[in-house]
GROMACS .gro file of C-alpha atoms in nm:
model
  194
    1UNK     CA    1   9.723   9.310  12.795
    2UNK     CA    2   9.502   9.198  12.489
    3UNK     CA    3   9.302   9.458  12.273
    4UNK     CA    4   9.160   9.478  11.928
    5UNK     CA    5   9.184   9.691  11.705
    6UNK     CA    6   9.235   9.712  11.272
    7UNK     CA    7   9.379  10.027  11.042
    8UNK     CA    8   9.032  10.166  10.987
    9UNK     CA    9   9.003  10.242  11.347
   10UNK     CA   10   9.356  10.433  11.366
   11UNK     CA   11   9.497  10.079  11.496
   12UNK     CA   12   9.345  10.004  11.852
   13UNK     CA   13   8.998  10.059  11.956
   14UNK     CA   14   9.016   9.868  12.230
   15UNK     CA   15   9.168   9.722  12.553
   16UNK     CA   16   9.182   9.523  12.834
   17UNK     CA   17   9.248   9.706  13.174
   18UNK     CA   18   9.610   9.685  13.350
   19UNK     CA   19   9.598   9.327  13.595
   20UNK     CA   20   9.302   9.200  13.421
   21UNK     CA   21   9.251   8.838  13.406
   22UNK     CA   22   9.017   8.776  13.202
   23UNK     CA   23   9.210   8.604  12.898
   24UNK     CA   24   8.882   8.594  12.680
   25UNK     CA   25   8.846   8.919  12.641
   26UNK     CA   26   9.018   9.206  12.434
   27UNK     CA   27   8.881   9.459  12.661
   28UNK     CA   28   8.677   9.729  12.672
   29UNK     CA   29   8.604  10.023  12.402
   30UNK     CA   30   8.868  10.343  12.464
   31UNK     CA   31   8.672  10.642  12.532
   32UNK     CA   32   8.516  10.800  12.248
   33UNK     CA   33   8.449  10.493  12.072
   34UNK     CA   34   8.095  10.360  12.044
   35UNK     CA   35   8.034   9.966  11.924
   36UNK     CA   36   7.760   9.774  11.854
   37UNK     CA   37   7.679   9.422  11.694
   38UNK     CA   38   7.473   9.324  11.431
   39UNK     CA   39   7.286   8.996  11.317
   40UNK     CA   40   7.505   8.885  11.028
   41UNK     CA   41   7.211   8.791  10.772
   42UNK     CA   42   6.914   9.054  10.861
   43UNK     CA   43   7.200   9.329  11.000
   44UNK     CA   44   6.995   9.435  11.299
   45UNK     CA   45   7.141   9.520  11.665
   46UNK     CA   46   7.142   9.206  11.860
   47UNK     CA   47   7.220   9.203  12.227
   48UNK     CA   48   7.366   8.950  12.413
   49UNK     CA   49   7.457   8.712  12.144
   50UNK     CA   50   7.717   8.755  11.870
   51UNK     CA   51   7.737   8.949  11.568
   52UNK     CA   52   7.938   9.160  11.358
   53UNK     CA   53   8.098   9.453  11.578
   54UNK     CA   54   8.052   9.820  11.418
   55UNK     CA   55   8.227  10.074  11.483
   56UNK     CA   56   8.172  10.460  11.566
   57UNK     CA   57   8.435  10.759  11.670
   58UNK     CA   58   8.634  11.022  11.606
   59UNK     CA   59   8.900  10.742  11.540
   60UNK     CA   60   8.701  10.569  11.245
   61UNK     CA   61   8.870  10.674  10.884
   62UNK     CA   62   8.659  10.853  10.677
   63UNK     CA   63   8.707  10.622  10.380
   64UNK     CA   64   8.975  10.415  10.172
   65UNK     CA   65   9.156  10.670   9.936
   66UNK     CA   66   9.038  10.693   9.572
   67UNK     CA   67   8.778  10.376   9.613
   68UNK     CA   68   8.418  10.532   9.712
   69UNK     CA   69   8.310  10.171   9.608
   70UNK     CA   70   8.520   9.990   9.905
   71UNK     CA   71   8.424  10.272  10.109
   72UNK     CA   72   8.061  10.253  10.064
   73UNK     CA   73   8.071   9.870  10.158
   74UNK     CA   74   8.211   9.925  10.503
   75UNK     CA   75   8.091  10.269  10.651
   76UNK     CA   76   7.704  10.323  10.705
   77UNK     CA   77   7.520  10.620  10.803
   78UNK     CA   78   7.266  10.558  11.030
   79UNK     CA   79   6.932  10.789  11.051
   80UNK     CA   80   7.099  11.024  11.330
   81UNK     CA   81   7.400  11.052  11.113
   82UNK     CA   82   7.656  10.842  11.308
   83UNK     CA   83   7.892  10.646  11.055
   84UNK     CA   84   7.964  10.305  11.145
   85UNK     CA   85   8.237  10.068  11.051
   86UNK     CA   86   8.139   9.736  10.945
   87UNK     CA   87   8.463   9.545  11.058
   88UNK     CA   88   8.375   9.195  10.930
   89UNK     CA   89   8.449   9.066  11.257
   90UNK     CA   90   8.205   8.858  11.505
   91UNK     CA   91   8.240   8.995  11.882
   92UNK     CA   92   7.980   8.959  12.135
   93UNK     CA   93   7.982   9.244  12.388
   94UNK     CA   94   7.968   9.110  12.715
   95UNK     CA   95   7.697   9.245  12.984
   96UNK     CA   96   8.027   9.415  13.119
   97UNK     CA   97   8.105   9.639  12.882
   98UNK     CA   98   8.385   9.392  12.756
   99UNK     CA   99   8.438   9.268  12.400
  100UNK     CA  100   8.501   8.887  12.316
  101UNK     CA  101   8.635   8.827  11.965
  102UNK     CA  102   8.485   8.545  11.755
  103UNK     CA  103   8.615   8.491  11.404
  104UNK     CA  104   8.593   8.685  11.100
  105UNK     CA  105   8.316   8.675  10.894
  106UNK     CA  106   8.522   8.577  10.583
  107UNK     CA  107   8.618   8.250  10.753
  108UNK     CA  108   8.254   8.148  10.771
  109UNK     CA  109   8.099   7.873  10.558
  110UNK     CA  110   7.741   7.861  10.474
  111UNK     CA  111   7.652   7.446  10.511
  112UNK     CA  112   7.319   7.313  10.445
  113UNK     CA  113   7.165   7.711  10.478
  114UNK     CA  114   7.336   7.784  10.861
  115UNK     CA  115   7.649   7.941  10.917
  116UNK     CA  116   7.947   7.797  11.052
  117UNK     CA  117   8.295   7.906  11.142
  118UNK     CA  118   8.543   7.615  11.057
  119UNK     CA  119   8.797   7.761  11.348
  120UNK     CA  120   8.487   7.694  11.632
  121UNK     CA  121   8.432   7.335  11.512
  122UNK     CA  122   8.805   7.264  11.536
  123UNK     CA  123   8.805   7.414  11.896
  124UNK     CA  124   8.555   7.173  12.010
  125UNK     CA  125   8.727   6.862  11.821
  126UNK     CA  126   9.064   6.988  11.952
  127UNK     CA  127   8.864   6.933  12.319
  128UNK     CA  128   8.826   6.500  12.226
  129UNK     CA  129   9.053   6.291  12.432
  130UNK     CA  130   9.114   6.087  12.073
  131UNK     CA  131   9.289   6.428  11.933
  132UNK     CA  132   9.627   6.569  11.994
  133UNK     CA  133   9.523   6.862  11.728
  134UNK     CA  134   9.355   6.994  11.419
  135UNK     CA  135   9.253   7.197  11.136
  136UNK     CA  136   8.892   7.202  11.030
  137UNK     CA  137   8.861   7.324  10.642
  138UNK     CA  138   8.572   7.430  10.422
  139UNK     CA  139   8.609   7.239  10.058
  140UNK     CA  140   8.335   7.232   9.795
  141UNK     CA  141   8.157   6.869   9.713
  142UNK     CA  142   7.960   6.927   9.407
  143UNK     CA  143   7.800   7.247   9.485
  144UNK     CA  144   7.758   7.236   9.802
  145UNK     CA  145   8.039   7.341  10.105
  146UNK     CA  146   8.126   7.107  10.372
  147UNK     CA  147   8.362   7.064  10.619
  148UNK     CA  148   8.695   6.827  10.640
  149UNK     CA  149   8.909   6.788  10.985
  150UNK     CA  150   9.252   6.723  10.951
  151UNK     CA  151   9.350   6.560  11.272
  152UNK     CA  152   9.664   6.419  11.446
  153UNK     CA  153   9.552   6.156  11.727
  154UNK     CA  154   9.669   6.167  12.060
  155UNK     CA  155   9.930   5.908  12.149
  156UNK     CA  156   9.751   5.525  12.166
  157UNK     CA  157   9.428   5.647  11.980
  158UNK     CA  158   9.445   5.365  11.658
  159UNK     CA  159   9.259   5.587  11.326
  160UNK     CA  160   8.944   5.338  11.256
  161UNK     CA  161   8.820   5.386  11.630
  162UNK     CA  162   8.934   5.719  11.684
  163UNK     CA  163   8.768   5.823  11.364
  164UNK     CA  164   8.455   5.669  11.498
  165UNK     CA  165   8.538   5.864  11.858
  166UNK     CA  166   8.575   6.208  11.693
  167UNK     CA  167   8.251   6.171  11.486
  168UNK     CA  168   8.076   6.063  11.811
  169UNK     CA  169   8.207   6.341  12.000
  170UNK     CA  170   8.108   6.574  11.713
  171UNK     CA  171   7.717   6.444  11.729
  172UNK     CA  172   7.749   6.531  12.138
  173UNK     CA  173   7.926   6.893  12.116
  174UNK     CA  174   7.820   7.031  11.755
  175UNK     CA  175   7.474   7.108  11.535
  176UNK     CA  176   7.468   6.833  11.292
  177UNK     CA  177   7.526   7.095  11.040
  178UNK     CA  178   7.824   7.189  11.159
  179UNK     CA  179   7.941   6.839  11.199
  180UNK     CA  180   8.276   6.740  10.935
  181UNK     CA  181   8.198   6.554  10.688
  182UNK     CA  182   8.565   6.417  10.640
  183UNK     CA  183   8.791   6.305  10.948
  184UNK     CA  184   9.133   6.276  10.784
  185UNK     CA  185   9.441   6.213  11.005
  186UNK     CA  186   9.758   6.351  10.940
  187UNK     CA  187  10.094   6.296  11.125
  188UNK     CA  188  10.135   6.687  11.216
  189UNK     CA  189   9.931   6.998  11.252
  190UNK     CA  190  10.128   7.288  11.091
  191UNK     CA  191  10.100   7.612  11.296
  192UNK     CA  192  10.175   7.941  11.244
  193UNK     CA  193  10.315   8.159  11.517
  194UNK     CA  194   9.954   8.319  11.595
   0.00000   0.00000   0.00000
């Protein structure tokens, strides 16, 4: 089973249905729970792209206790009087009914005016035959954000030509933009159990 869920919605809003195999999804909305996504910069309903999942139903807290000011950041009333939940999280909701989780929108980095989720460029340099693993970071270069990739090569890649690999494999599979501006290699990747 996967599902999805955070305390604001009473824990899980959502799941996957028993002997489903379809591992890039966290399933579908429980009953009584309405979703919808939202262009992050203008905040209107997109459809079939990616956005930041709201949240409606009988589930949905009514606000944080003693802070109307946190509240009034995350729940919006719309014009029929539905409260949604801003959950600072990107899903797009599939044409099934199914919701695939993104990132969060506090792990994206605005670069050069786009934004950019450090964890999807490290997915696609994670896919380079040159790397065993990574970590792609935001850090700040004057006043401007940009990215750095921490990498550990895969076994008989030597740095100088991998370095020049990875940066080639980046200008095939990412938006210049989102493209690091660092390769750094490191002899291990630390993980955390998630």
């Amino acid at each position: 089973f996967a599902g999805y869920g955070m305390t604001e919605t009473c824990a899980a809003m959502a799941f996957t249905l028993p002997g489903s195999y379809n591992t890039s999804s966290v399933g579908f909305p429980l009953n009584g729970i309405k979703v919808r996504t939202v262009n992050i910069e203008t905040g209107k309903d997109c459809v079939g792209e990616p956005g930041e999942l709201l949240v409606s139903g009988g589930t949905v807290m009514k606000g944080y206790y003693g802070d109307p000011e946190a509240t009034a950041k995350v729940l919006e009333t719309d014009e029929s009087g539905t409260v949604w939940l801003h959950t600072g999280d990107v899903l797009l909701i599939g044409e099934d009914g199914q919701l695939y989780f993104k990132d969060r929108i506090k792990r994206m980095v605005i670069i050069g005016g786009n934004n950019v989720f450090p964890s999807a460029v490290q997915r696609v340099i994670n896919t380079c035959p040159a790397v065993e693993s990574s970590v792609v970071v935001p850090y700040m270069d004057g006043g401007s954000q940009k990215l750095k990739a921490l990498v550990k090569l895969s076994p008989g890649y030597e740095e100088l030509s991998a370095k020049s690999e990875i940066l080639a494999y980046c200008a095939e599979h990412l938006d210049a933009f989102s493209i690091p501006s660092v390769i750094e290699t490191i002899d291990r990747v630390q993980l955390t159990s998630m």
